[in-house]
């Protein structure tokens, strides 16, 4: 199991409406597995908060109702425009709902099983037991006591609770107590909420009550049932999810339009493939393995925000053009790229690696280059339609590089750097190095930038924990 000590509690805003929608849906514990667009996510969140919503109400009104219950501000032109909720508005509700979960998790008493289930979402280290039998089995394992089968009517034995106390809170032993008394006492001891509804009419502890005690015991034992045992196990799961759901061909026009429609602030520019991959990673992985709404690893270091956090690890997404060819294709063999891969701000990387390790999800691909300049003209025209102006930057060569008009993923891999020792070993192995960046601006506006790390992955085999190949470039 992975340690859960030192987990941060900052809010990481979603970068697209798609990401916000899947994260919002994860807040609700809804069993619905249907399409998780903004409306379905808003309705699921409203339902989890006990809000009766008119089925004909537009999204902006549903958002306002949720904001009212969560006591947060809801502004026109910021949180919603006409009938639709903006990305800012989705983040407003995500932040408020996450703060509400945090308050529930810190409460000593709540009034319903629904509130108990919500409180469990604020415990990023914990994977709730699916049945009472599983909850009792896991409590017995942590207490070092023999497992047993539940009695008639799924009744747990009262001895389960003093067994837990003997291992983790021996000062509570010495008095005879009912299951209800033991549940309330252990919940208080482990600083988790409790509710009168955690006791059934037959006097047994409900699954929700057992899960809360189990979550508290796991925290006391410093283990995480929600985490993968190793970075290799986690990397394999993340790579498998991305390999299954990533588009196998990225059309530049379609990708830019998708990002703009989803509220991304990075849709306009020549490096659209890298931004598109980041948005896809956040959307796909938050659908399959949602980032914790409260707690979870720290993702922001200085001005750098890494792309994705599981309950216990942080990952950043990078798209690397490993090969290129003309588009339309002229029949020539693709050209292998000679340039290294840019990673992140060196100070941010070192800070994250020192605190908790850092992983990279890197996709190598084949870029189709706009040698005729048609795509460049399209980008400028499309951008102007939405108030964007083309860059005035001129390369030192006096000519600009052809834009990527399409991009085909070839190989996906997960790399993991566990600590500063492994970071230094990566540098000594020759696949990772630190490189200064040119200053921003000119004249009085000129300012220095931190160094970045660059990489060539040929010698990164020992740090590669998982990989997948769609096929070669032929």
XYZ file of C-alpha atoms in Angstrom:
474
model
C 0.000 0.000 0.000
C 1.099 3.570 -0.622
C 1.543 6.173 2.095
C -1.098 8.888 2.252
C 0.780 11.269 4.523
C 1.252 14.838 3.340
C -1.528 14.909 0.735
C -2.424 18.424 -0.371
C -5.958 19.853 -0.359
C -5.731 22.532 -3.080
C -8.295 22.756 -5.870
C -7.032 22.081 -9.399
C -9.365 23.741 -11.951
C -10.530 21.716 -14.939
C -9.030 22.855 -18.249
C -11.990 21.938 -20.456
C -15.741 21.455 -20.126
C -15.313 17.757 -20.873
C -12.862 17.374 -17.990
C -15.100 19.422 -15.693
C -18.094 17.249 -16.598
C -16.440 13.916 -15.817
C -14.978 15.258 -12.566
C -18.344 16.673 -11.533
C -20.012 13.343 -12.256
C -17.419 11.601 -10.068
C -18.454 13.852 -7.168
C -21.953 12.409 -7.174
C -21.332 8.654 -6.749
C -24.068 8.182 -9.342
C -24.272 4.631 -10.765
C -25.395 6.025 -14.135
C -22.900 5.143 -16.850
C -24.529 7.146 -19.635
C -23.131 10.073 -21.597
C -21.496 12.484 -19.175
C -21.936 15.834 -20.846
C -22.398 19.073 -18.883
C -26.160 18.692 -18.484
C -26.069 15.128 -17.183
C -23.278 16.077 -14.774
C -25.136 19.141 -13.521
C -28.309 17.118 -12.961
C -26.371 14.359 -11.181
C -24.727 16.918 -8.878
C -28.080 18.565 -8.155
C -29.589 15.171 -7.329
C -26.708 14.291 -4.982
C -27.344 17.567 -3.119
C -31.089 16.862 -2.831
C -32.090 19.695 -5.198
C -35.358 19.252 -7.101
C -34.681 20.520 -10.601
C -37.254 21.231 -13.304
C -36.379 18.840 -16.133
C -37.046 21.682 -18.589
C -34.696 24.130 -16.851
C -31.706 25.266 -18.922
C -28.170 24.529 -17.722
C -27.594 28.083 -16.478
C -30.619 27.809 -14.175
C -29.563 24.386 -12.874
C -26.113 25.837 -12.156
C -27.680 28.762 -10.289
C -29.753 26.380 -8.136
C -26.637 24.370 -7.242
C -24.680 27.535 -6.476
C -27.480 28.738 -4.171
C -27.415 25.516 -2.144
C -23.609 25.572 -1.966
C -23.663 29.272 -0.984
C -21.374 30.410 -3.779
C -21.603 33.367 -6.154
C -23.085 32.819 -9.639
C -22.405 35.582 -12.173
C -23.728 36.193 -15.649
C -21.065 36.402 -18.394
C -18.586 34.709 -16.074
C -20.271 31.509 -14.890
C -22.878 31.343 -17.632
C -23.616 32.987 -20.965
C -27.259 32.990 -22.009
C -28.461 29.417 -21.342
C -25.106 27.623 -21.082
C -22.660 27.192 -18.202
C -19.102 28.280 -19.049
C -15.892 26.476 -18.126
C -15.445 29.079 -15.373
C -18.929 28.247 -14.108
C -18.254 24.511 -14.122
C -15.129 25.172 -12.062
C -17.109 27.419 -9.704
C -19.476 24.523 -8.977
C -16.625 21.974 -8.806
C -14.795 24.104 -6.264
C -17.916 24.714 -4.153
C -18.941 21.043 -4.234
C -15.407 19.971 -3.290
C -15.386 22.417 -0.374
C -18.742 21.005 0.724
C -17.289 17.488 0.695
C -14.347 18.659 2.778
C -16.708 20.118 5.382
C -18.713 16.873 5.472
C -15.534 14.863 5.989
C -14.516 17.095 8.904
C -17.938 16.972 10.577
C -18.327 14.683 13.560
C -22.015 13.974 12.887
C -24.065 13.928 9.682
C -27.736 13.188 9.272
C -28.044 10.644 6.451
C -26.396 7.734 4.681
C -26.249 9.912 1.555
C -24.118 12.414 3.482
C -21.900 9.569 4.720
C -21.343 8.426 1.134
C -20.498 11.979 0.113
C -18.016 12.299 2.988
C -16.164 9.234 1.715
C -15.456 11.078 -1.550
C -13.324 13.538 0.428
C -10.967 10.736 1.483
C -8.669 10.301 -1.537
C -6.715 7.393 -0.056
C -9.823 5.241 0.390
C -11.601 2.792 -1.910
C -14.993 1.998 -0.311
C -15.907 -1.652 0.212
C -18.659 -2.785 -2.150
C -20.343 -5.075 0.403
C -20.513 -5.471 4.165
C -18.585 -8.726 3.874
C -15.723 -6.962 2.095
C -15.693 -4.166 4.704
C -15.516 -6.649 7.573
C -12.801 -8.682 5.807
C -10.655 -5.589 5.337
C -11.172 -4.501 8.966
C -10.136 -7.961 10.149
C -7.030 -7.875 7.945
C -5.956 -4.489 9.285
C -6.626 -5.581 12.873
C -4.694 -8.824 12.398
C -7.795 -10.839 13.332
C -9.213 -13.930 11.569
C -11.827 -13.357 8.879
C -15.326 -14.779 9.309
C -18.550 -15.062 7.349
C -21.300 -12.632 8.276
C -24.238 -14.100 10.134
C -27.867 -14.341 9.044
C -29.091 -10.977 7.752
C -25.483 -9.850 7.048
C -24.805 -9.322 10.756
C -21.237 -8.555 11.762
C -19.904 -9.825 15.099
C -19.472 -7.262 17.828
C -15.923 -8.546 18.413
C -14.860 -6.896 15.130
C -14.794 -3.511 16.834
C -12.708 -4.350 19.908
C -10.330 -6.226 17.563
C -9.811 -2.967 15.671
C -9.431 -1.047 18.922
C -6.869 -3.533 20.255
C -4.641 -2.834 17.251
C -5.138 0.884 16.750
C -6.725 2.353 19.897
C -6.096 0.050 22.901
C -7.047 2.781 25.348
C -10.688 2.235 24.302
C -10.740 -1.346 25.643
C -12.034 -2.361 29.055
C -15.786 -1.727 28.823
C -18.662 -3.658 27.256
C -20.313 -1.721 24.435
C -23.016 -2.220 21.822
C -22.199 -2.113 18.127
C -23.733 1.358 17.970
C -21.548 2.585 20.824
C -18.442 1.008 19.286
C -19.172 2.571 15.883
C -19.630 6.081 17.259
C -16.566 5.742 19.516
C -14.264 4.468 16.751
C -15.504 7.109 14.309
C -14.640 9.790 16.840
C -11.262 8.183 17.561
C -10.332 8.080 13.849
C -11.789 11.551 13.087
C -14.438 10.463 10.594
C -18.136 11.418 10.598
C -20.837 9.258 12.143
C -24.596 9.197 11.804
C -27.533 7.592 13.622
C -28.460 6.148 10.201
C -25.254 4.053 10.266
C -27.108 1.614 12.526
C -29.828 -0.500 10.919
C -33.158 -1.355 12.514
C -31.698 -4.790 13.419
C -28.924 -3.117 15.405
C -26.156 -3.897 12.901
C -23.789 -1.326 11.411
C -24.620 -0.431 7.807
C -22.174 -0.754 4.928
C -21.775 3.049 4.955
C -20.920 3.020 8.661
C -18.407 0.190 8.255
C -16.796 2.036 5.341
C -16.296 5.157 7.427
C -14.627 3.196 10.215
C -12.525 1.385 7.608
C -11.456 4.704 6.062
C -10.401 5.987 9.463
C -8.450 2.806 10.218
C -6.645 3.010 6.863
C -5.636 6.583 7.580
C -4.388 5.601 11.050
C -2.473 2.667 9.499
C -1.086 4.980 6.764
C -2.236 2.808 3.847
C -4.233 3.621 0.712
C -6.705 1.166 -0.755
C -7.411 3.584 -3.625
C -3.812 3.531 -4.843
C -1.985 1.167 -7.134
C 0.745 -0.712 -5.298
C 3.501 0.538 -7.629
C 4.049 3.194 -10.273
C 4.354 0.358 -12.804
C 0.867 -0.940 -11.973
C -0.536 2.575 -12.173
C 1.299 3.461 -15.377
C 0.029 0.270 -17.028
C -3.569 1.119 -16.099
C -3.284 4.702 -17.371
C -1.614 3.662 -20.630
C -4.312 1.016 -21.214
C -7.097 3.574 -20.709
C -5.473 6.064 -23.086
C -4.673 3.414 -25.702
C -8.328 2.397 -25.698
C -9.892 5.864 -25.926
C -7.415 8.188 -27.671
C -8.349 9.017 -31.279
C -6.018 7.204 -33.681
C -5.783 10.170 -36.051
C -5.869 13.825 -34.992
C -7.124 16.210 -37.645
C -5.898 19.728 -36.931
C -9.139 21.507 -37.791
C -11.318 19.067 -35.858
C -8.979 19.056 -32.840
C -8.769 22.855 -32.610
C -12.539 23.162 -32.952
C -13.050 20.492 -30.246
C -10.754 22.352 -27.846
C -12.446 25.708 -28.450
C -15.914 24.193 -28.033
C -14.776 22.624 -24.754
C -13.666 25.947 -23.286
C -9.918 25.330 -23.542
C -7.770 28.464 -23.410
C -5.057 26.793 -25.511
C -6.915 26.015 -28.713
C -5.221 28.697 -30.826
C -1.633 28.089 -31.912
C 0.732 26.047 -34.006
C 1.390 23.489 -31.223
C -2.223 22.363 -31.126
C -1.293 18.625 -31.040
C 0.416 18.951 -27.657
C -2.498 20.857 -26.154
C -5.005 18.412 -27.658
C -3.175 15.463 -26.076
C -3.182 17.171 -22.665
C -6.936 17.815 -22.904
C -7.587 14.221 -23.959
C -5.474 12.836 -21.103
C -7.370 14.875 -18.515
C -10.765 13.954 -19.969
C -10.079 10.229 -20.460
C -8.292 9.574 -17.174
C -10.757 11.593 -15.092
C -13.535 9.518 -16.624
C -11.829 6.239 -15.740
C -9.807 7.166 -12.632
C -11.065 10.551 -11.340
C -8.663 12.908 -9.612
C -9.648 13.233 -5.938
C -12.140 16.092 -5.464
C -10.541 16.848 -2.084
C -6.974 16.060 -1.126
C -4.827 14.074 -3.480
C -1.290 14.883 -4.590
C -0.131 18.421 -5.189
C -0.141 19.338 -8.903
C 0.932 23.012 -8.925
C 4.537 24.129 -8.371
C 5.173 27.799 -9.033
C 3.641 28.647 -12.410
C 3.632 24.997 -13.511
C 0.518 22.834 -13.169
C 0.979 19.172 -14.023
C -1.811 17.576 -16.011
C -3.277 14.726 -13.961
C -3.326 13.380 -10.411
C -4.470 9.950 -9.310
C -5.171 9.469 -5.576
C -1.420 9.136 -4.931
C 0.653 10.119 -7.997
C 1.104 13.041 -10.416
C 1.558 12.693 -14.179
C 2.268 15.155 -16.979
C 1.304 14.651 -20.639
C 3.633 15.309 -23.581
C 3.125 14.787 -27.328
C 6.408 14.383 -29.216
C 6.650 14.616 -33.000
C 9.017 11.735 -33.686
C 8.401 11.601 -37.462
C 7.029 13.989 -40.083
C 5.915 13.951 -43.698
C 4.232 16.289 -46.145
C 0.458 16.665 -46.096
C -0.902 15.922 -48.637
C 1.589 13.078 -48.712
C 4.050 13.295 -51.607
C 5.101 9.629 -51.464
C 8.431 10.313 -49.738
C 9.484 8.354 -46.672
C 8.754 10.079 -43.356
C 11.611 12.065 -41.814
C 12.772 11.164 -38.307
C 12.911 14.122 -35.952
C 16.292 15.121 -34.561
C 15.098 17.567 -31.916
C 14.770 16.490 -28.264
C 11.557 16.525 -26.265
C 10.895 19.537 -24.055
C 9.548 18.620 -20.607
C 8.825 21.161 -17.859
C 10.222 23.943 -15.715
C 13.257 22.418 -13.968
C 12.464 23.950 -10.587
C 8.877 22.653 -10.677
C 9.994 19.172 -11.703
C 12.581 18.949 -8.925
C 10.065 20.186 -6.355
C 7.446 17.620 -7.352
C 9.942 14.750 -7.597
C 11.415 15.549 -4.196
C 7.962 15.685 -2.565
C 6.162 12.776 -4.230
C 7.757 11.609 -7.483
C 6.590 12.555 -10.973
C 5.454 10.591 -14.015
C 5.214 11.384 -17.716
C 2.702 10.076 -20.243
C 4.479 10.584 -23.561
C 3.029 9.867 -26.987
C 5.317 9.754 -30.035
C 3.642 10.466 -33.323
C 3.821 11.192 -37.029
C 2.993 14.767 -38.031
C 1.593 15.704 -41.427
C 3.111 19.109 -42.318
C 1.280 21.886 -44.108
C 3.933 22.556 -46.771
C 1.496 24.566 -48.921
C 0.517 26.965 -46.105
C -3.206 26.272 -46.470
C -3.638 25.160 -42.844
C -1.769 28.205 -41.555
C -4.226 30.425 -43.421
C -7.133 28.434 -41.972
C -5.815 28.841 -38.391
C -5.477 32.621 -38.818
C -8.943 32.958 -40.357
C -10.560 30.682 -37.777
C -8.782 32.481 -34.928
C -9.798 35.920 -36.192
C -13.431 34.790 -36.130
C -13.061 34.390 -32.342
C -10.888 37.426 -31.652
C -7.425 35.856 -31.937
C -4.523 37.603 -33.626
C -1.626 35.778 -35.313
C 1.731 35.875 -33.570
C 4.240 38.482 -34.756
C 7.150 36.223 -33.803
C 9.765 35.806 -36.545
C 12.229 32.927 -36.374
C 15.944 33.698 -36.436
C 16.103 31.995 -39.861
C 13.588 34.446 -41.263
C 11.205 31.638 -42.234
C 8.517 29.900 -40.216
C 8.200 26.153 -39.881
C 5.309 24.373 -41.633
C 2.324 23.876 -39.335
C 1.151 20.416 -38.295
C -2.107 19.781 -40.143
C -2.628 16.263 -38.786
C -1.019 13.970 -36.223
C -1.014 10.190 -35.846
C -0.034 8.568 -32.509
C 2.475 5.727 -32.894
C 3.772 4.866 -29.425
C 2.596 5.706 -25.909
C 4.715 5.202 -22.804
C 4.633 5.985 -19.104
C 7.867 7.042 -17.376
C 8.235 7.405 -13.624
C 10.917 9.295 -11.644
C 10.557 8.264 -8.014
C 12.897 10.678 -6.202
C 15.831 13.076 -6.612
C 18.264 10.160 -6.720
C 16.411 8.779 -9.761
C 16.355 12.264 -11.294
C 20.125 12.523 -10.967
C 20.504 8.990 -12.333
C 18.436 10.042 -15.365
C 20.828 12.915 -16.007
C 23.879 10.653 -15.637
C 22.279 8.109 -17.997
C 22.186 10.862 -20.623
C 18.503 10.863 -21.509
C 17.583 13.911 -19.413
C 19.332 17.272 -19.076
C 18.645 20.843 -17.996
C 18.643 23.632 -20.574
C 18.334 27.425 -20.152
C 15.427 29.176 -21.833
C 15.616 32.541 -23.598
C 14.190 35.495 -21.695
C 10.631 36.631 -22.283
C 10.019 39.970 -23.991
C 12.472 42.767 -24.736
C 13.638 46.051 -23.249
C 11.962 46.980 -19.974
C 9.527 44.103 -20.387
C 12.343 41.545 -20.563
C 12.287 38.921 -17.813
C 14.219 35.762 -17.126
C 12.689 32.295 -17.354
C 13.617 29.207 -15.373
C 15.548 26.426 -17.036
C 13.616 23.502 -18.487
C 14.444 19.828 -18.777
C 14.856 18.244 -22.188
C 14.902 14.530 -22.973
C 15.786 11.893 -25.545
C 14.028 8.711 -24.556
C 16.347 6.169 -26.156
C 18.153 5.532 -22.831
C 15.042 5.901 -20.647
C 14.204 2.182 -20.604
C 14.796 1.665 -16.843
C 12.371 4.527 -16.107
C 9.684 3.293 -18.549
C 6.982 1.502 -16.533
C 4.469 0.838 -19.349
C 4.111 1.247 -23.108
C 1.749 0.636 -26.018
C 2.276 0.783 -29.777
C -0.422 1.409 -32.365
C 1.924 0.326 -35.144
C 4.939 1.517 -37.110
C 4.911 4.462 -39.492
C 4.656 2.183 -42.490
